[in-house]
Coordinates of C-alpha atoms in Angstrom, one line a residue:
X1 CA 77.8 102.4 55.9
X2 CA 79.1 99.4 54.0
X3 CA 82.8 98.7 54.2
X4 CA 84.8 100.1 50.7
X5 CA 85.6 97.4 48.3
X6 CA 88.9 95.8 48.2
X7 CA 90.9 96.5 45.1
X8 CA 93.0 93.4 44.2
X9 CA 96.1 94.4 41.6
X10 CA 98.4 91.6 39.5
X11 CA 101.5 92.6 39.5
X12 CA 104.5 91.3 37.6
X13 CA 108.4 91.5 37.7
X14 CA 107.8 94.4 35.4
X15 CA 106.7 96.7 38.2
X16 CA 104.6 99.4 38.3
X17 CA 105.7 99.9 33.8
X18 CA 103.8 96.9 33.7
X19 CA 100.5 98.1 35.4
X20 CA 97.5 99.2 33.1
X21 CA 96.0 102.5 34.1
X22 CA 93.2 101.3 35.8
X23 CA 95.5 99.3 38.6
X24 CA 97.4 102.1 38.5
X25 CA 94.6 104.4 39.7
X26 CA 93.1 102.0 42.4
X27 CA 96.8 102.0 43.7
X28 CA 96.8 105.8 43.5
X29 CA 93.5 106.2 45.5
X30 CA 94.1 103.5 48.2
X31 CA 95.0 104.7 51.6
X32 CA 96.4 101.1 52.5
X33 CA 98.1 98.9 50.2
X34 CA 99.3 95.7 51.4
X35 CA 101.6 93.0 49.8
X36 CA 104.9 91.4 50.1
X37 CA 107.7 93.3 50.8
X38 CA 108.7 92.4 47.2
X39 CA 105.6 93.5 45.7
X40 CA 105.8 96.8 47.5
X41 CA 109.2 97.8 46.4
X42 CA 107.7 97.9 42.7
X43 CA 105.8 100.0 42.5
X44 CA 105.8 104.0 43.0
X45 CA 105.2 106.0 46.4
X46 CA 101.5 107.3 46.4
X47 CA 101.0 108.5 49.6
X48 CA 99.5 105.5 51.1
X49 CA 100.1 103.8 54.4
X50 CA 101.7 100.1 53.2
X51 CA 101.6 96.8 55.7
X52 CA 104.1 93.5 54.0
X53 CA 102.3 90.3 54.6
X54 CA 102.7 89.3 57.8
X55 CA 103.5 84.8 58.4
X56 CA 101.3 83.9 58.4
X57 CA 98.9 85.8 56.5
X58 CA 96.0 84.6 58.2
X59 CA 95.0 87.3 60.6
X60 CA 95.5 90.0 57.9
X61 CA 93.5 88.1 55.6
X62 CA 90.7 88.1 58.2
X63 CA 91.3 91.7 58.8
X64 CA 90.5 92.2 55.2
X65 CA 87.5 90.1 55.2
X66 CA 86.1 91.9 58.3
X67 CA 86.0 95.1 55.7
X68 CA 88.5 97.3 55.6
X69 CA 88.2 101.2 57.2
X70 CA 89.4 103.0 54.5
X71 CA 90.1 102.7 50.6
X72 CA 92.6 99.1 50.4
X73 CA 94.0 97.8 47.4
X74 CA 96.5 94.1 47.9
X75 CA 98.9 93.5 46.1
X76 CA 99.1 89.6 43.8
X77 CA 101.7 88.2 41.6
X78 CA 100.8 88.3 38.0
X79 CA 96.7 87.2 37.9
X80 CA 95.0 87.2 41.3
X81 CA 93.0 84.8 40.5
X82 CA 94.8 81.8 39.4
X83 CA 96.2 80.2 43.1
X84 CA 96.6 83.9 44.3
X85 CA 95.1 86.5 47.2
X86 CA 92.6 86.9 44.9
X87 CA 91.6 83.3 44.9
X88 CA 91.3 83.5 48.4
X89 CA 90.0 86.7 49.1
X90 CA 87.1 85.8 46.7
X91 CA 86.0 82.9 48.3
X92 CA 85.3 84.9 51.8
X93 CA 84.1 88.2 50.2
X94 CA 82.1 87.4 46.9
X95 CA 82.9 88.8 43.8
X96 CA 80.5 92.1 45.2
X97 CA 83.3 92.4 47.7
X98 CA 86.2 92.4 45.2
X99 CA 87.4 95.0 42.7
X100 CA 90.5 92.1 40.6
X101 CA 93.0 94.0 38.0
X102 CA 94.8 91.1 36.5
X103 CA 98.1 91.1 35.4
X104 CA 99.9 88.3 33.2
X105 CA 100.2 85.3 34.7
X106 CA 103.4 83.5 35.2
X107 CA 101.5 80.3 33.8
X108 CA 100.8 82.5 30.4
X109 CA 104.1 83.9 29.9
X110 CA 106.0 80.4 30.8
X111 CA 103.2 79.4 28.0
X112 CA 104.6 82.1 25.5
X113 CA 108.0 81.6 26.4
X114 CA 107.9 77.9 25.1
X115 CA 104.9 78.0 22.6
X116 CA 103.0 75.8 24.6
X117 CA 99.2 76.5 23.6
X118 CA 97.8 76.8 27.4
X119 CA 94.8 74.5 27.0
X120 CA 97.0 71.4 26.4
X121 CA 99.7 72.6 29.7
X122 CA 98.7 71.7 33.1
X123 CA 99.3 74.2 35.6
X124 CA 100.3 72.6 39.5
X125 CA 101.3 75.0 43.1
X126 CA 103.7 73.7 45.0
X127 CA 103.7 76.8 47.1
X128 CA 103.4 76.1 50.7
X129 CA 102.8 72.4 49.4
X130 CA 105.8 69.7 49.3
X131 CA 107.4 69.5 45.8
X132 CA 106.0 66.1 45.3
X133 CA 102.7 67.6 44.8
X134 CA 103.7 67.4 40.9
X135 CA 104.0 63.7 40.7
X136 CA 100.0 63.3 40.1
X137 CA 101.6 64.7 36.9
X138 CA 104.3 63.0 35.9
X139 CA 103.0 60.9 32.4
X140 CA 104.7 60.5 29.5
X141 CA 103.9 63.6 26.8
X142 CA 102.1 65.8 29.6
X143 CA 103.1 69.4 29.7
X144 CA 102.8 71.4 33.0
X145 CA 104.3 74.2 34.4
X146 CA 104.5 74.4 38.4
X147 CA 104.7 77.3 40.9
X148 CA 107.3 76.8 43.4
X149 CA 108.4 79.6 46.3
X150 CA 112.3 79.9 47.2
X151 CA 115.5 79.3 45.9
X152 CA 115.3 75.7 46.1
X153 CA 111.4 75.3 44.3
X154 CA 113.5 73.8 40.7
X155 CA 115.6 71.6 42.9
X156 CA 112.5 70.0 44.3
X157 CA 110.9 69.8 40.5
X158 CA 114.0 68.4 39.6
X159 CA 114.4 65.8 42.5
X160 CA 110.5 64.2 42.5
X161 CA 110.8 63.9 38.8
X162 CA 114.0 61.8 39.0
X163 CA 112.2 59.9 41.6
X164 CA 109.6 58.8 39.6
X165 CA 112.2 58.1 36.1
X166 CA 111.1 61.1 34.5
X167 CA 115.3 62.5 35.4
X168 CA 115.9 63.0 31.2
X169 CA 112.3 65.4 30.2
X170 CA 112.6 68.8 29.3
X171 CA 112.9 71.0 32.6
X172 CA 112.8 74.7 31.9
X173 CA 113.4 77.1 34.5
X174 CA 111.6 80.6 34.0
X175 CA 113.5 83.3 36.4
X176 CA 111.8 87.1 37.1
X177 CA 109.5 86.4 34.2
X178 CA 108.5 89.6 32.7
X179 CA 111.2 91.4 34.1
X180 CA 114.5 93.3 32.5
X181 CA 116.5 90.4 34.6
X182 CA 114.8 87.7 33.5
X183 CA 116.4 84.6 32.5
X184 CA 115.2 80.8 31.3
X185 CA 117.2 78.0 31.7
X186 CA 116.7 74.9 29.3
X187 CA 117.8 71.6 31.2
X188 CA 116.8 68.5 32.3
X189 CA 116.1 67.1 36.1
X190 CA 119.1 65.3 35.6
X191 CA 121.4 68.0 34.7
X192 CA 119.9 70.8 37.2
X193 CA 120.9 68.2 40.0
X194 CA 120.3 70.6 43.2
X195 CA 120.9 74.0 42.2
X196 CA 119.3 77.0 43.3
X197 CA 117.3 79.1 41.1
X198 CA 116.1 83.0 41.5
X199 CA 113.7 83.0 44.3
X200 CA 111.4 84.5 41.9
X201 CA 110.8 81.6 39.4
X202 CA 108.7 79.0 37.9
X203 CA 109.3 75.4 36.4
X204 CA 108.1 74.0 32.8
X205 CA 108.1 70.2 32.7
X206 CA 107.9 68.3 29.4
X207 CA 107.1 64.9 30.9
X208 CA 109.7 62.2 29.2
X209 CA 109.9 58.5 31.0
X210 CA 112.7 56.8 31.5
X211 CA 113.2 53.1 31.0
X212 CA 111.4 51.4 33.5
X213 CA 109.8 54.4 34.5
X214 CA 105.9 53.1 35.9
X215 CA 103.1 54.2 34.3
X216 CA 100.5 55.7 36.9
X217 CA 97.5 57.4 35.2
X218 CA 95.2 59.7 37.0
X219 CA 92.2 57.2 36.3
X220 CA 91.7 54.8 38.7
X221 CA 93.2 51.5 39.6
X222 CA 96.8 51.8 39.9
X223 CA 99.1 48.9 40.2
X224 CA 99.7 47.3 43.2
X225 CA 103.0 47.8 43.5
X226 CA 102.5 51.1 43.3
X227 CA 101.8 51.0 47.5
X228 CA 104.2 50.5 50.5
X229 CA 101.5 48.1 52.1
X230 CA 101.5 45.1 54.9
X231 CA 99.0 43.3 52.6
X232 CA 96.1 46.0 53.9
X233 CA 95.6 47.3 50.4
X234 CA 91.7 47.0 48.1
X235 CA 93.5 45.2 45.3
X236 CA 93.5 47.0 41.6
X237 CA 90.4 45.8 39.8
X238 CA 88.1 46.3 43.0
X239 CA 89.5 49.7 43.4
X240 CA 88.9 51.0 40.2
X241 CA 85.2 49.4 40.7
X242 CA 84.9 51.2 44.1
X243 CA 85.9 54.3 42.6
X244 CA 83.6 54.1 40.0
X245 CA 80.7 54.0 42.3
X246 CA 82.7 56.7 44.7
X247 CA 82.4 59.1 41.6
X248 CA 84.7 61.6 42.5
X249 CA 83.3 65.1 41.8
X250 CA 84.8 68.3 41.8
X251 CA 85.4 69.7 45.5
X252 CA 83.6 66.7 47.5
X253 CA 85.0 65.3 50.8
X254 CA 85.3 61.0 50.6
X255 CA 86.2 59.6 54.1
X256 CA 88.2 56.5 53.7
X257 CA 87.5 54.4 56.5
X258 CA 89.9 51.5 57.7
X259 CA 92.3 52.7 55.3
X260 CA 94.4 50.1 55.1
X261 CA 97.4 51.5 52.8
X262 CA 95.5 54.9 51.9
X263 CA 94.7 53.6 48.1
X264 CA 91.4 55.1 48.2
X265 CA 91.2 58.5 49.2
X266 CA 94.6 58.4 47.3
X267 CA 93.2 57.4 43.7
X268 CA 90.1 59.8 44.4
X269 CA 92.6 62.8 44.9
X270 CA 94.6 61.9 41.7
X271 CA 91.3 61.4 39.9
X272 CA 89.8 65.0 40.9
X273 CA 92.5 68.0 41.9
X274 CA 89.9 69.9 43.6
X275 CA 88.9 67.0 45.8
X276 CA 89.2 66.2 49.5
X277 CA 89.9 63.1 51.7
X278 CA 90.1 61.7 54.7
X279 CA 92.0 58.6 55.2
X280 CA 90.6 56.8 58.8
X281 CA 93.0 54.4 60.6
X282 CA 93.4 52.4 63.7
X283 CA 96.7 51.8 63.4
X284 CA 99.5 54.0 63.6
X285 CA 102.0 51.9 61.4
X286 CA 99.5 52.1 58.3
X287 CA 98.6 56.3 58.9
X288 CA 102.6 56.5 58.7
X289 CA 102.3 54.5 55.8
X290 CA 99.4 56.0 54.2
X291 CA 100.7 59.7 54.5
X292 CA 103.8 58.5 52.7
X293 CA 102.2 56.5 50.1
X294 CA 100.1 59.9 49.3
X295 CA 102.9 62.1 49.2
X296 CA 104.8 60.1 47.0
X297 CA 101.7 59.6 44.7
X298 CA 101.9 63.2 44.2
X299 CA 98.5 63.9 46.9
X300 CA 100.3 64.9 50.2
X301 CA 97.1 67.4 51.0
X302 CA 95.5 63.7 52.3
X303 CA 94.6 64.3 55.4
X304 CA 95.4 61.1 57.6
X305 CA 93.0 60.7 61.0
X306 CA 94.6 58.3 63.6
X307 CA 91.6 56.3 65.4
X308 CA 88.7 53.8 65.3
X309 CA 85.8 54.6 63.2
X310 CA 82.9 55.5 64.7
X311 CA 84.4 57.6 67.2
X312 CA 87.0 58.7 65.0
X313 CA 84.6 60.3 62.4
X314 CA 83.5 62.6 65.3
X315 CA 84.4 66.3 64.2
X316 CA 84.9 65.6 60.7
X317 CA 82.7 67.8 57.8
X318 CA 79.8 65.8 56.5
X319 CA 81.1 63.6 53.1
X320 CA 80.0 63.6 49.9
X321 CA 81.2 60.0 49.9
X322 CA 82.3 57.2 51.7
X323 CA 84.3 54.0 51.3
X324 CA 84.6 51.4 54.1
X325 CA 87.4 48.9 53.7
X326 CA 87.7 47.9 57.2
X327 CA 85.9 47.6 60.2
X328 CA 82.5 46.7 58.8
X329 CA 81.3 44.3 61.3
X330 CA 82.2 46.9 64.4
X331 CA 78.6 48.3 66.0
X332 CA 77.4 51.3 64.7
X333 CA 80.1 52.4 61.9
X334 CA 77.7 51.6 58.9
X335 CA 74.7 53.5 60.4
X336 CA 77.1 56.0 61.3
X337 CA 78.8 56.8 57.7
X338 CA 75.2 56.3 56.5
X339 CA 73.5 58.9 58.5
X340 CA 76.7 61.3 57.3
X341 CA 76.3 61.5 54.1
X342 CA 73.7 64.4 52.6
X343 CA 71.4 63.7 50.0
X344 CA 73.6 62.6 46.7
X345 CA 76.0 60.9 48.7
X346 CA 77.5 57.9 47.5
X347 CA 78.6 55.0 49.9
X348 CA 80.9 51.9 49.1
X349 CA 81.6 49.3 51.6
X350 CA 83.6 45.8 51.0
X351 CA 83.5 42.5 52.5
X352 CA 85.4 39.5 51.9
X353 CA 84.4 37.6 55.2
X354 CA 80.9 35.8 56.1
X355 CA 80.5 37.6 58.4
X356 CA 80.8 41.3 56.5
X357 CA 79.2 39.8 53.6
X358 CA 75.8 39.4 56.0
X359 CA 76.3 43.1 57.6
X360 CA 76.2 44.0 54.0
X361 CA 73.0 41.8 53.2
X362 CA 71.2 43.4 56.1
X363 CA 71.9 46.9 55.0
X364 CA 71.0 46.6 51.6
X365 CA 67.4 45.1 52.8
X366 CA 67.2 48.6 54.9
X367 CA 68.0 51.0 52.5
X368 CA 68.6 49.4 49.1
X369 CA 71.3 50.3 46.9
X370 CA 73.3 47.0 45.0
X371 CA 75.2 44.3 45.8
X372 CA 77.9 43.1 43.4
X373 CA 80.2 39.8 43.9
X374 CA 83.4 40.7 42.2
X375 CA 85.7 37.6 41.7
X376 CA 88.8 38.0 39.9
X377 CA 91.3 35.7 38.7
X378 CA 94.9 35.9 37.3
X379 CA 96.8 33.9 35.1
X380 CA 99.7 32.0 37.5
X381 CA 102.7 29.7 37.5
X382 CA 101.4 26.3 38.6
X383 CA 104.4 23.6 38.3
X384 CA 106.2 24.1 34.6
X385 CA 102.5 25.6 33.4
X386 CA 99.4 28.3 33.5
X387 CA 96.3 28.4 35.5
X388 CA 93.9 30.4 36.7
X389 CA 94.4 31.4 40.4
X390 CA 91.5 32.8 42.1
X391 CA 91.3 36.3 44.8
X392 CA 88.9 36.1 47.7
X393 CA 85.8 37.2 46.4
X394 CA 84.7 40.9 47.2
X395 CA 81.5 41.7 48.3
X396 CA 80.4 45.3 47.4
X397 CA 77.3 47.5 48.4
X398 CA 77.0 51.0 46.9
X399 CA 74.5 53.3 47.6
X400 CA 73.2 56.4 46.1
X401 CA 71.2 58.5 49.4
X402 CA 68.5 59.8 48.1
X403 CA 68.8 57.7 44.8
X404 CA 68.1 53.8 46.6

């Protein structure tokens, strides 16, 4: 006998008044209902046994997914689907597996609130995430509205975007939404300073620069001086070439090996929000630096591995693509990324050395692919006049598997 389905109900400030009669009815049949304590309190006594989200929520969740006894229904905020239970439920069970009642979101109603038509706002959880997970956001005339758990989650909004020079947009804070005790608060970063907010809330940023306030786009090829570096850092016109061939895609895993700063894996998270990335690096100075130079660039979910490629690639899940920026001339690490990467993988490697330039010769004559010479040069100060000044020249091989 197959397990009963699990009903999944949105549920807003507004309570169980809130509830359409169908969510009603699969709360009024479950015999377990399970949700925050919060969630719990609003809605009516039917009988059923109820179980608060334990912390974490992992071994309920795979209670859940195991299939539950008896008739279950969980309880979300507002739509399940949109960074909720739901979300996650969904992606174990299938949408056979999941009975979904959806409820307002909070992202709607900030959206009505303001007038903001929802296709042009951007929408950005920083729950369980640090607060700087907004500042892949923060350019001028962008709209977003941000989820944030606790008191402090509008402080945190606040704090990043004076950070980046953003301290004078519009910052609306959007308390109990839906509720008889809701509230908004119209503001800016730099007049809401550190205050606490109700722990129920979300944030509405109207992004506003600041003079002097840097421009950092989510394409790629960022300035320079964008990076806390040591001088380990793919410079910005052969990054944005690199990405290029990279192609970041929605949901693939890049490995970034010989990191260097992180500028990689960091411009192929800003580039694609459903991305992954690991950053690979020898030195522990640099992965300190990278993991900072990621969460201030608003990607903090970067996940940094300390080691020496190849053996420090052993474990991870197979890529979708990979960029090597260091290390190219060490025994085995080409073959090794090569031989990772599944059919439609893309693979990028640099050389600015003799040396790397050859390993990069050889491996083009086994498997094909293309080799580009970038040389760039910049306009520079030479005595009281202008003239060219050259970068080394970067060697590049990209690779399509399965595409040579």
């Amino acid at each position: 006998m197959s397990a009963p389905t699990l009903a999944v109900v949105g549920i807003g400030a507004d309570g169980w008044a809130g509830l359409g009669e169908p969510a009603r009815e699969a709360l009024r049949t479950a015999e377990l209902i399970v949700g925050s304590e919060r969630q719990l309190a609003l809605i009516e006594d039917t009988g059923a046994e109820r179980r608060a989200w334990p912390s974490p929520i992992d071994s309920l969740v795979d209670e859940l997914v195991a299939g539950p006894a008896r008739a279950t229904a969980v309880l979300a905020s507002g739509d399940p689907m949109l960074h909720g239970i739901g979300a996650t439920l969904a992606r174990r069970l299938g949408p056979e597996g999941l009975r979904v009642y959806p409820h307002p979101s909070a992202f709607a109603l900030a959206c009505a609130r303001l007038g903001w038509p929802e296709t042009e706002v951007e929408l950005v959880s920083a729950v369980g995430r640090p607060a700087e997970t907004v500042a892949r956001l923060l350019q001028p005339g962008r709209r977003l509205v941000a989820y944030v758990a606790g008191a402090a989650g509008a402080a945190g909004v606040a704090r990043v975007a004076r950070e980046h020079g953003f301290g004078a947009s519009r910052l609306v804070v959007l308390e109990q939404l839906g509720g008889t005790a809701e509230r908004v608060h119209d503001t800016t970063p730099d007049e809401w300073g550190e205050r606490d907010a109700d722990p129920l809330h979300a944030v509405a940023l109207d992004c506003a620069a600041g003079p002097g306030a840097p421009l950092l786009p989510l394409t790629p090829g960022l300035p320079d001086d964008a990076y806390e570096t040591d001088g380990q850092l793919t410079k910005r016109g052969v990054r944005a070439i690199a990405l290029a061939a990279l192609a970041p895609a929605p949901g693939q895993l890049l490995w970034d090996v010989g990191a260097g700063s992180g500028s990689i894996g960091i411009e192929w998270l800003r580039a694609e929000k459903t991305a992954r990335a690991v950053a690979i690096e020898a030195r522990e100075d640099r992965a300190d630096r990278i993991a900072a130079n990621a969460r201030r660039l608003g990607v903090p979910r970067l996940e940094v591995r300390l080691g020496e490629a190849p053996q420090a690639l052993d474990g991870l899940d197979a890529p979708d693509a990979v960029f090597v920026g260091g290390g190219l001339t060490r025994p085995g690490l080409l073959e090794r990324c090569w031989s990772a990467l599944a059919p439609g993988g893309r693979l990028v490697a640099n050389a600015v050395t003799l040396e790397g330039e050859a390993r990069l010769v050889e491996a083009r004559a086994t498997h094909g692919g293309q080799l580009l010479r970038i040389g760039l040069e910049h306009a520079d100060a030479v005595g009281g006049f202008t003239a060219w000044r050259a970068q080394l020249p970067v060697i590049q091989w990209s690779i399509r598997r399965g595409a040579g």
